[in-house]
XYZ file of C-alpha atoms in Angstrom:
211
model
C 104.572 113.041 107.105
C 106.013 110.267 109.267
C 106.074 106.654 108.043
C 106.851 103.806 110.451
C 108.037 100.354 109.427
C 107.317 97.551 111.859
C 107.773 93.816 111.574
C 109.369 90.691 112.954
C 113.029 89.955 112.306
C 114.154 89.195 108.750
C 111.004 90.606 107.135
C 112.780 93.257 105.084
C 112.202 96.408 107.156
C 115.627 97.907 106.495
C 115.602 97.141 102.775
C 112.116 98.584 102.452
C 113.114 101.706 104.391
C 116.061 102.257 102.051
C 113.918 101.669 98.957
C 111.196 104.040 100.175
C 113.815 106.666 100.991
C 115.217 106.462 97.473
C 111.839 106.450 95.693
C 110.427 109.347 97.697
C 113.571 111.383 97.037
C 113.264 110.629 93.318
C 109.736 112.048 93.506
C 111.168 115.379 94.642
C 110.395 115.064 98.353
C 112.764 115.891 101.205
C 113.232 112.608 103.061
C 114.914 111.812 106.372
C 115.481 108.128 107.192
C 115.890 107.076 110.819
C 117.681 103.739 110.978
C 117.256 101.164 113.720
C 119.264 102.213 116.770
C 119.256 98.677 118.179
C 121.398 97.474 115.271
C 123.906 100.266 115.912
C 123.930 99.483 119.640
C 124.537 95.762 119.099
C 127.353 96.425 116.625
C 129.007 98.807 119.078
C 128.704 96.577 122.156
C 128.923 93.207 120.356
C 125.975 91.850 122.303
C 122.242 92.315 122.678
C 120.968 94.701 125.384
C 119.938 93.519 128.832
C 116.496 94.188 130.252
C 117.711 97.295 132.101
C 119.149 98.688 128.846
C 115.935 98.507 126.836
C 114.741 101.923 128.024
C 117.841 103.570 126.537
C 117.145 101.904 123.174
C 113.594 103.271 123.205
C 114.547 106.796 124.262
C 117.291 107.083 121.648
C 115.039 105.842 118.840
C 112.371 108.390 119.819
C 114.900 111.212 120.082
C 116.250 110.557 116.592
C 112.784 110.622 115.049
C 111.771 113.809 116.823
C 115.007 115.529 115.740
C 114.227 115.013 112.054
C 114.340 118.211 109.969
C 111.085 120.147 109.919
C 109.104 119.528 106.757
C 110.913 116.320 105.835
C 109.187 113.023 105.177
C 110.412 110.730 107.959
C 110.912 107.049 107.175
C 111.547 105.178 110.433
C 113.175 101.761 110.158
C 111.370 100.330 113.186
C 110.009 102.159 116.241
C 110.083 101.644 120.029
C 107.025 99.425 119.655
C 109.309 96.636 118.444
C 111.549 97.035 121.502
C 108.472 96.886 123.728
C 107.273 93.698 122.037
C 110.633 91.965 122.396
C 110.866 93.103 126.030
C 107.567 91.374 126.676
C 108.583 88.181 124.907
C 112.175 87.944 126.195
C 111.910 89.464 129.679
C 108.178 89.345 130.456
C 108.463 93.121 130.865
C 105.630 95.378 129.695
C 106.972 98.592 131.256
C 107.832 100.034 127.824
C 104.367 99.573 126.343
C 102.828 102.912 127.308
C 105.725 105.005 126.033
C 106.082 102.958 122.856
C 102.384 103.252 121.993
C 102.310 106.969 122.803
C 105.203 107.506 120.404
C 103.628 105.261 117.745
C 100.709 107.667 117.536
C 102.970 110.374 116.027
C 103.266 108.400 112.778
C 100.854 109.166 109.969
C 101.308 105.747 108.358
C 102.375 102.445 109.900
C 103.466 99.642 107.572
C 103.845 96.099 108.934
C 106.152 93.856 106.887
C 104.671 90.423 106.225
C 106.210 87.034 106.957
C 106.506 85.935 103.334
C 110.287 86.512 103.088
C 112.665 83.677 104.081
C 114.417 84.000 107.426
C 118.090 84.948 107.074
C 120.680 84.940 109.858
C 121.989 88.398 110.757
C 124.316 87.936 113.710
C 123.373 89.328 117.103
C 119.945 90.601 116.080
C 118.435 87.293 115.019
C 116.659 85.039 117.529
C 115.489 82.501 114.941
C 112.583 81.889 112.559
C 110.449 80.441 115.370
C 109.972 83.893 116.943
C 108.635 85.624 113.838
C 105.003 84.536 114.177
C 104.764 85.358 117.925
C 106.369 88.769 117.300
C 104.064 89.488 114.364
C 101.029 88.537 116.459
C 102.201 90.672 119.399
C 102.721 93.736 117.197
C 99.243 93.392 115.697
C 97.742 92.885 119.150
C 99.329 96.029 120.574
C 98.345 98.158 117.585
C 94.775 96.841 117.694
C 94.422 97.438 121.439
C 95.616 101.026 121.006
C 93.359 101.584 118.009
C 96.327 102.469 115.792
C 95.761 101.677 112.094
C 98.340 99.817 110.038
C 98.735 98.215 106.626
C 100.510 94.908 105.914
C 103.055 94.811 103.075
C 103.932 91.644 101.166
C 106.012 90.915 98.070
C 109.687 90.649 97.175
C 112.063 93.313 95.877
C 110.398 95.977 93.754
C 107.021 94.349 94.310
C 107.258 94.940 98.058
C 108.151 98.580 97.465
C 105.234 99.050 95.072
C 102.834 97.532 97.583
C 104.182 99.867 100.282
C 103.667 102.859 97.975
C 100.125 101.653 97.280
C 99.395 101.576 101.007
C 100.807 105.074 101.421
C 98.781 106.357 98.493
C 95.606 104.778 99.787
C 96.032 106.316 103.220
C 96.980 109.808 102.017
C 96.026 110.114 98.325
C 96.474 113.889 98.150
C 99.891 113.819 99.797
C 100.991 110.883 97.638
C 100.172 112.498 94.279
C 103.889 113.112 93.463
C 104.601 109.376 93.791
C 104.991 107.390 90.601
C 102.548 104.646 91.565
C 98.915 105.352 92.324
C 96.056 102.884 92.571
C 92.363 103.325 93.104
C 91.521 103.254 96.843
C 88.286 101.456 95.919
C 90.274 98.265 95.372
C 90.895 97.913 99.132
C 88.120 96.401 101.242
C 87.917 97.476 104.867
C 87.742 94.149 106.748
C 91.070 93.040 105.249
C 93.047 96.060 106.434
C 94.071 94.499 109.714
C 93.255 90.886 108.977
C 95.235 88.499 111.184
C 95.234 85.714 108.592
C 98.594 85.915 106.816
C 97.526 83.549 104.036
C 94.439 85.674 103.387
C 96.520 88.850 103.247
C 98.999 87.225 100.902
C 96.244 86.095 98.510
C 94.732 89.566 98.615
C 97.977 91.290 97.624
C 98.676 88.621 94.948
C 95.291 89.363 93.408
C 95.975 93.116 93.344
C 99.398 92.629 91.756
C 97.899 90.614 88.914
C 95.062 93.055 88.162
């Protein structure tokens, strides 16, 4: 099982990846987390990569996912799709799209972190709150064009983790039986799965949390 976390900057991908890693391990599963290589690269070089260095970021991220131990649940804190999206927005370069989408298809579950968390500065990797909506829209657009399903996760702290586990359980109920949280898949209605209206999605998750 491979789980991908996508989302604009400062939407809690890394925290959610760490929380999922811990919860899945507590459930008795073997889990391998693949952290974001871009963060490591920026910390090492003390700058953001140039256009000609984006391909290396993508290839390394892919390599680390594919080298995960056989049989482990892989939790990927971002995928090359995010690099492809930022390459389009920053450099008007779509040359990474095909490879990024081909790799995205290896994931069994794709979770997209919602924009309900406040933007927080994080050094070299933050472009500003104004880019979050365009990035979110671009990610959805690419996934929709490729016909790749995804679920949007909202909430703060433990609530965000529980909503992520609900999405996982809905997508693969048999696989997710060892998880502590299980909800009835009947509570999800198809048209809202990839709804582009963030307010609508937020209301939907708020309603589920209260029931």
